[in-house]
mmCIF file of C-alpha atoms in Angstrom:
data_model
loop_
_atom_site.group_PDB
_atom_site.id
_atom_site.type_symbol
_atom_site.label_atom_id
_atom_site.label_comp_id
_atom_site.label_asym_id
_atom_site.label_seq_id
_atom_site.Cartn_x
_atom_site.Cartn_y
_atom_site.Cartn_z
ATOM 1 C CA ALA L 1 -21.834 4.584 -9.959
ATOM 2 C CA VAL L 2 -19.981 1.295 -10.123
ATOM 3 C CA GLY L 3 -20.955 -2.389 -10.889
ATOM 4 C CA TYR L 4 -20.498 -4.759 -13.631
ATOM 5 C CA THR L 5 -21.816 -5.570 -17.021
ATOM 6 C CA GLU L 6 -21.868 -8.785 -19.361
ATOM 7 C CA GLY L 7 -22.530 -6.286 -22.431
ATOM 8 C CA THR L 8 -20.926 -3.266 -23.874
ATOM 9 C CA LEU L 9 -21.813 0.194 -22.412
ATOM 10 C CA PRO L 10 -22.178 3.162 -24.870
ATOM 11 C CA GLY L 11 -18.782 4.585 -25.902
ATOM 12 C CA ALA L 12 -16.873 1.682 -24.027
ATOM 13 C CA THR L 13 -15.211 -1.581 -25.207
ATOM 14 C CA SER L 14 -16.030 -5.056 -23.780
ATOM 15 C CA VAL L 15 -12.929 -6.747 -22.448
ATOM 16 C CA GLY L 16 -14.706 -10.266 -22.383
ATOM 17 C CA GLY L 17 -16.703 -12.070 -19.762
ATOM 18 C CA ALA L 18 -18.246 -9.607 -17.154
ATOM 19 C CA ASP L 19 -16.415 -6.421 -16.930
ATOM 20 C CA TYR L 20 -16.370 -3.936 -14.052
ATOM 21 C CA MET L 21 -17.835 -0.481 -14.901
ATOM 22 C CA MET L 22 -17.838 3.010 -13.565
ATOM 23 C CA VAL L 23 -20.254 5.729 -14.748
ATOM 24 C CA GLN L 24 -20.055 9.419 -13.755
ATOM 25 C CA TYR L 25 -22.795 11.946 -13.845
ATOM 26 C CA ASP L 26 -22.876 15.680 -13.091
ATOM 27 C CA SER L 27 -25.068 17.207 -10.398
ATOM 28 C CA ASN L 28 -27.855 17.598 -13.016
ATOM 29 C CA GLY L 29 -27.841 13.927 -13.924
ATOM 30 C CA ASN L 30 -26.139 14.449 -17.229
ATOM 31 C CA LEU L 31 -23.563 11.673 -18.248
ATOM 32 C CA VAL L 32 -19.944 12.868 -18.126
ATOM 33 C CA TRP L 33 -17.985 9.679 -18.880
ATOM 34 C CA VAL L 34 -18.134 5.877 -18.892
ATOM 35 C CA LYS L 35 -15.329 3.362 -17.988
ATOM 36 C CA GLN L 36 -15.533 -0.332 -18.674
ATOM 37 C CA ALA L 37 -12.511 -2.594 -17.819
ATOM 38 C CA GLY L 38 -11.239 -5.784 -16.450
ATOM 39 C CA SER L 39 -9.936 -9.219 -17.395
ATOM 40 C CA ASN L 40 -11.456 -11.759 -19.854
ATOM 41 C CA SER L 41 -13.111 -13.449 -16.973
ATOM 42 C CA TYR L 42 -15.513 -12.175 -14.248
ATOM 43 C CA ASP L 43 -14.898 -8.799 -12.796
ATOM 44 C CA GLU L 44 -17.118 -6.655 -10.475
ATOM 45 C CA ALA L 45 -16.714 -3.230 -9.000
ATOM 46 C CA ARG L 46 -18.175 -3.042 -5.547
ATOM 47 C CA SER L 47 -17.089 0.171 -3.881
ATOM 48 C CA VAL L 48 -15.959 3.676 -4.989
ATOM 49 C CA SER L 49 -14.367 6.512 -3.043
ATOM 50 C CA THR L 50 -13.383 10.239 -3.956
ATOM 51 C CA GLY L 51 -10.164 11.691 -2.520
ATOM 52 C CA ALA L 52 -9.576 15.369 -1.677
ATOM 53 C CA SER L 53 -7.667 15.601 -4.837
ATOM 54 C CA GLY L 54 -10.690 14.417 -6.849
ATOM 55 C CA ASN L 55 -9.135 11.166 -7.647
ATOM 56 C CA LEU L 56 -11.372 8.200 -7.653
ATOM 57 C CA ALA L 57 -10.678 4.650 -6.313
ATOM 58 C CA ILE L 58 -12.589 1.501 -7.457
ATOM 59 C CA LEU L 59 -12.446 -1.642 -5.495
ATOM 60 C CA GLY L 60 -13.835 -4.996 -6.530
ATOM 61 C CA VAL L 61 -13.119 -8.617 -7.222
ATOM 62 C CA THR L 62 -11.886 -10.678 -10.182
ATOM 63 C CA THR L 63 -11.445 -14.270 -11.286
ATOM 64 C CA GLY L 64 -9.117 -13.313 -13.901
ATOM 65 C CA SER L 65 -6.074 -11.019 -14.174
ATOM 66 C CA ILE L 66 -6.906 -7.196 -14.569
ATOM 67 C CA MET L 67 -3.019 -6.625 -14.463
ATOM 68 C CA ALA L 68 -2.228 -8.811 -17.536
ATOM 69 C CA ALA L 69 -1.332 -5.543 -19.430
ATOM 70 C CA VAL L 70 1.653 -4.949 -16.972
ATOM 71 C CA GLY L 71 2.552 -8.424 -16.394
ATOM 72 C CA GLY L 72 0.418 -9.382 -13.587
ATOM 73 C CA ASP L 73 -1.489 -12.532 -12.927
ATOM 74 C CA THR L 74 -4.185 -14.170 -10.807
ATOM 75 C CA LEU L 75 -3.106 -15.152 -7.311
ATOM 76 C CA GLY L 76 -5.633 -17.836 -6.727
ATOM 77 C CA GLY L 77 -9.345 -18.245 -6.669
ATOM 78 C CA ASP L 78 -11.134 -14.839 -6.580
ATOM 79 C CA ASP L 79 -8.782 -11.722 -5.978
ATOM 80 C CA GLY L 80 -9.292 -8.271 -5.092
ATOM 81 C CA TYR L 81 -8.286 -5.268 -7.185
ATOM 82 C CA LEU L 82 -7.833 -1.581 -6.527
ATOM 83 C CA HIS L 83 -8.092 0.808 -9.569
ATOM 84 C CA VAL L 84 -7.321 4.539 -9.087
ATOM 85 C CA LEU L 85 -8.443 7.146 -11.769
ATOM 86 C CA GLU L 86 -8.073 10.919 -12.126
ATOM 87 C CA SER L 87 -11.211 12.997 -11.816
ATOM 88 C CA ASP L 88 -11.749 12.991 -15.705
ATOM 89 C CA GLY L 89 -11.536 9.162 -15.617
ATOM 90 C CA ASP L 90 -7.945 8.761 -16.772
ATOM 91 C CA PHE L 91 -6.135 5.791 -15.546
ATOM 92 C CA LEU L 92 -3.514 6.357 -12.735
ATOM 93 C CA TRP L 93 -2.583 2.976 -11.266
ATOM 94 C CA ALA L 94 -4.054 -0.472 -10.515
ATOM 95 C CA ARG L 95 -3.139 -3.378 -8.191
ATOM 96 C CA GLN L 96 -4.484 -6.917 -7.946
ATOM 97 C CA PHE L 97 -4.065 -8.567 -4.546
ATOM 98 C CA GLY L 98 -5.010 -11.620 -2.567
ATOM 99 C CA SER L 99 -3.888 -15.063 -1.255
ATOM 100 C CA ASP L 100 -3.495 -18.402 -2.985
ATOM 101 C CA ASN L 101 -7.364 -19.018 -1.890
ATOM 102 C CA SER L 102 -10.561 -17.125 -2.576
ATOM 103 C CA ASP L 103 -10.502 -13.365 -1.340
ATOM 104 C CA SER L 104 -13.307 -10.859 -1.452
ATOM 105 C CA ALA L 105 -12.673 -6.993 -1.439
ATOM 106 C CA ARG L 106 -15.622 -5.097 -0.075
ATOM 107 C CA ALA L 107 -15.054 -1.440 0.579
ATOM 108 C CA VAL L 108 -12.484 1.341 0.033
ATOM 109 C CA ALA L 109 -11.963 4.815 1.276
ATOM 110 C CA PHE L 110 -9.338 7.661 0.982
ATOM 111 C CA ASP L 111 -7.984 9.139 4.053
ATOM 112 C CA PRO L 112 -7.116 12.935 4.284
ATOM 113 C CA ASN L 113 -3.640 12.371 3.057
ATOM 114 C CA GLY L 114 -4.744 10.537 -0.143
ATOM 115 C CA ASP L 115 -3.789 7.137 1.169
ATOM 116 C CA LEU L 116 -6.399 4.306 0.879
ATOM 117 C CA TYR L 117 -7.817 1.795 3.080
ATOM 118 C CA VAL L 118 -9.397 -1.471 1.746
ATOM 119 C CA VAL L 119 -11.295 -4.095 3.661
ATOM 120 C CA GLY L 120 -12.755 -7.572 2.941
ATOM 121 C CA GLU L 121 -12.409 -11.221 3.755
ATOM 122 C CA THR L 122 -10.102 -14.120 2.878
ATOM 123 C CA TYR L 123 -10.127 -17.868 2.878
ATOM 124 C CA GLY L 124 -6.326 -17.871 2.585
ATOM 125 C CA THR L 125 -3.423 -16.079 4.410
ATOM 126 C CA PHE L 126 -2.630 -12.430 3.634
ATOM 127 C CA VAL L 127 -0.016 -12.001 6.272
ATOM 128 C CA PRO L 128 2.247 -15.021 7.200
ATOM 129 C CA GLY L 129 1.138 -16.554 10.494
ATOM 130 C CA GLU L 130 -2.104 -14.547 10.740
ATOM 131 C CA ASN L 131 -4.542 -17.095 9.480
ATOM 132 C CA LEU L 132 -7.217 -17.709 12.185
ATOM 133 C CA ASP L 133 -8.857 -20.582 10.504
ATOM 134 C CA GLU L 134 -11.972 -20.675 8.000
ATOM 135 C CA GLN L 135 -12.533 -17.109 6.594
ATOM 136 C CA ASP L 136 -10.899 -13.969 8.185
ATOM 137 C CA GLY L 137 -11.317 -10.187 7.857
ATOM 138 C CA PHE L 138 -8.541 -8.265 6.249
ATOM 139 C CA ALA L 139 -7.576 -4.518 6.080
ATOM 140 C CA ARG L 140 -4.777 -2.986 3.895
ATOM 141 C CA LYS L 141 -3.381 0.438 3.495
ATOM 142 C CA TYR L 142 -1.975 1.778 0.116
ATOM 143 C CA SER L 143 -0.167 4.992 -0.514
ATOM 144 C CA SER L 144 -1.411 7.554 -2.856
ATOM 145 C CA ILE L 145 0.890 6.073 -5.460
ATOM 146 C CA GLY L 146 -0.199 2.365 -4.965
ATOM 147 C CA ALA L 147 2.485 1.150 -2.430
ATOM 148 C CA ILE L 148 1.598 -1.122 0.405
ATOM 149 C CA ILE L 149 1.946 0.437 3.641
ATOM 150 C CA TRP L 150 0.494 -2.498 5.657
ATOM 151 C CA SER L 151 -1.641 -5.406 5.469
ATOM 152 C CA ARG L 152 -3.647 -7.007 8.370
ATOM 153 C CA GLN L 153 -5.665 -10.238 8.872
ATOM 154 C CA PHE L 154 -7.859 -10.489 11.922
ATOM 155 C CA GLY L 155 -11.106 -12.232 13.210
ATOM 156 C CA THR L 156 -12.153 -15.381 14.992
ATOM 157 C CA ALA L 157 -11.729 -19.087 14.547
ATOM 158 C CA LEU L 158 -15.013 -18.970 12.519
ATOM 159 C CA ALA L 159 -16.247 -17.181 9.355
ATOM 160 C CA ASP L 160 -15.693 -13.446 9.575
ATOM 161 C CA ASN L 161 -16.600 -10.605 7.174
ATOM 162 C CA VAL L 162 -15.684 -6.883 6.977
ATOM 163 C CA TRP L 163 -18.208 -5.195 4.706
ATOM 164 C CA SER L 164 -18.031 -1.332 5.317
ATOM 165 C CA ILE L 165 -15.644 1.562 6.085
ATOM 166 C CA CYS L 166 -16.724 4.886 7.753
ATOM 167 C CA GLY L 167 -15.193 7.567 10.005
ATOM 168 C CA THR L 168 -11.994 7.741 7.916
ATOM 169 C CA ASP L 169 -9.568 10.422 9.261
ATOM 170 C CA ALA L 170 -5.903 10.851 10.144
ATOM 171 C CA THR L 171 -6.095 8.532 13.016
ATOM 172 C CA GLY L 172 -7.630 5.596 11.106
ATOM 173 C CA PHE L 173 -11.073 4.241 10.171
ATOM 174 C CA SER L 174 -14.202 2.441 11.568
ATOM 175 C CA TYR L 175 -15.798 -0.630 10.061
ATOM 176 C CA GLY L 176 -18.870 -2.983 10.201
ATOM 177 C CA GLY L 177 -19.187 -6.451 9.381
ATOM 178 C CA ARG L 178 -20.106 -9.876 10.982
ATOM 179 C CA ILE L 179 -18.481 -12.750 12.974
ATOM 180 C CA GLY L 180 -19.290 -16.364 13.041
ATOM 181 C CA ALA L 181 -21.440 -18.410 15.199
ATOM 182 C CA ASN L 182 -20.568 -19.643 18.587
ATOM 183 C CA ASN L 183 -22.129 -22.032 21.143
ATOM 184 C CA SER L 184 -24.604 -19.498 22.738
ATOM 185 C CA ALA L 185 -25.534 -17.836 19.433
ATOM 186 C CA PRO L 186 -25.778 -20.339 16.588
ATOM 187 C CA GLY L 187 -26.127 -17.555 13.914
ATOM 188 C CA TYR L 188 -23.736 -14.733 12.618
ATOM 189 C CA GLU L 189 -23.343 -11.653 14.952
ATOM 190 C CA ALA L 190 -22.993 -8.118 13.682
ATOM 191 C CA THR L 191 -19.756 -6.266 14.809
ATOM 192 C CA ALA L 192 -18.256 -2.922 14.633
ATOM 193 C CA GLY L 193 -14.732 -1.845 15.236
ATOM 194 C CA ARG L 194 -11.943 0.492 14.637
ATOM 195 C CA ILE L 195 -8.340 0.304 13.227
ATOM 196 C CA ASN L 196 -5.732 2.957 13.691
ATOM 197 C CA ALA L 197 -3.607 4.422 10.994
ATOM 198 C CA SER L 198 -0.868 1.909 11.687
ATOM 199 C CA GLY L 199 -3.063 -1.050 11.240
ATOM 200 C CA VAL L 200 -3.706 -1.833 15.009
ATOM 201 C CA VAL L 201 -7.367 -3.034 15.763
ATOM 202 C CA GLN L 202 -8.199 -0.498 18.676
ATOM 203 C CA TRP L 203 -11.564 -1.989 19.515
ATOM 204 C CA ASP L 204 -14.145 -4.340 18.263
ATOM 205 C CA ILE L 205 -17.712 -4.790 19.458
ATOM 206 C CA VAL L 206 -20.224 -7.582 18.976
ATOM 207 C CA THR L 207 -23.644 -6.027 18.811
ATOM 208 C CA GLN L 208 -25.456 -9.255 20.395
ATOM 209 C CA SER L 209 -28.633 -8.654 22.421
ATOM 210 C CA VAL L 210 -31.595 -10.881 22.987
ATOM 211 C CA ALA L 211 -32.332 -10.759 19.372
ATOM 212 C CA PHE L 212 -28.897 -10.041 17.807
ATOM 213 C CA GLY L 213 -26.658 -12.992 16.943
ATOM 214 C CA GLN L 214 -29.248 -15.757 17.565
ATOM 215 C CA PHE L 215 -30.446 -16.246 14.042
ATOM 216 C CA GLY L 216 -28.020 -14.393 11.751
ATOM 217 C CA ASP L 217 -27.101 -10.696 11.841
ATOM 218 C CA ALA L 218 -24.673 -8.437 9.862
ATOM 219 C CA ALA L 219 -23.546 -4.867 9.700
ATOM 220 C CA ARG L 220 -23.672 -4.112 5.954
ATOM 221 C CA ALA L 221 -22.981 -0.379 6.222
ATOM 222 C CA CYS L 222 -21.732 2.021 8.808
ATOM 223 C CA SER L 223 -21.358 5.797 9.433
ATOM 224 C CA ALA L 224 -19.337 7.567 12.150
ATOM 225 C CA ASN L 225 -19.419 11.157 13.486
ATOM 226 C CA THR L 226 -17.519 13.078 16.184
ATOM 227 C CA ASP L 227 -19.198 11.638 19.198
ATOM 228 C CA ASP L 228 -17.050 8.488 19.310
ATOM 229 C CA ALA L 229 -19.818 6.321 17.986
ATOM 230 C CA VAL L 230 -20.305 4.236 15.040
ATOM 231 C CA TYR L 231 -23.739 3.732 13.550
ATOM 232 C CA ILE L 232 -24.175 0.291 11.735
ATOM 233 C CA SER L 233 -27.212 -0.784 9.683
ATOM 234 C CA GLY L 234 -27.881 -4.307 8.141
ATOM 235 C CA TYR L 235 -30.156 -7.076 8.667
ATOM 236 C CA THR L 236 -31.281 -9.449 11.488
ATOM 237 C CA LYS L 237 -32.959 -12.672 10.982
ATOM 238 C CA LEU L 238 -35.678 -13.305 13.460
ATOM 239 C CA PRO L 239 -38.618 -15.755 13.808
ATOM 240 C CA TYR L 240 -41.812 -13.841 12.664
ATOM 241 C CA GLY L 241 -45.193 -15.487 12.444
ATOM 242 C CA GLY L 242 -43.764 -18.991 12.736
ATOM 243 C CA LEU L 243 -41.347 -18.203 9.985
ATOM 244 C CA ASP L 244 -37.785 -17.122 9.543
ATOM 245 C CA ALA L 245 -37.609 -13.495 8.088
ATOM 246 C CA ARG L 246 -35.079 -10.807 7.818
ATOM 247 C CA ASP L 247 -35.589 -7.277 9.221
ATOM 248 C CA VAL L 248 -33.627 -4.278 8.751
ATOM 249 C CA TYR L 249 -32.009 -2.571 11.739
ATOM 250 C CA VAL L 250 -29.927 0.584 12.780
ATOM 251 C CA SER L 251 -27.839 0.410 15.757
ATOM 252 C CA ARG L 252 -25.363 2.982 17.612
ATOM 253 C CA VAL L 253 -22.229 1.408 18.877
ATOM 254 C CA VAL L 254 -20.263 3.502 21.359
ATOM 255 C CA GLN L 255 -16.564 3.409 21.415
ATOM 256 C CA PRO L 256 -15.392 1.538 24.668
ATOM 257 C CA THR L 257 -13.674 3.521 27.366
ATOM 258 C CA PRO L 258 -9.927 2.510 27.739
#
């Protein structure tokens, strides 16, 4: 389990401000270990992934510098961070990343080789020349020892989010999120897509129907299997009883035929 705390967990030490935390339990629900870390500002863990070797990757956001102990610093606004631990909770390596504006890291996943994919969104520029205006989605790939393999920024001219990763294999990964409004659909629209292992966006589908996209929709989670489909779930904001209300949905998105 990951998250954040403004206090001090049993057996841990507060770094200051809000710290990110990770707690591991065994299959019987017994506490195995607790980790609390971060900067002296606000830190939050949002996603965790386990690799084939048993290593753990924690992804989150910070307004401070989690890299201060090794000479790092904030990059501007909110930054993302990636913290990798051994299965027993011992530290392996950490990276802090972002633009000179606010950035939000959302999800992390190991691939079969032990490399890592991370996704999120940025108001700045991760890759020179690739800022598409307002807020863009981003994806990055790190090696098993923390080296950047590639970094991509993508989206529309409006606000875009990438919230989830699924279907990670040797060929790449799928994702779910949302894109900004357009003239025909004044709300956000849910989207799903796939990026290959080299960082190329292979396809991206906006799940807009009569209901989707008209009032504000998002794909907050996704899952993929072997039938070339991505399953996304999230919320849709539809008029209900004369009031605006959010409903939960599940949708199957089929990979387009080349």
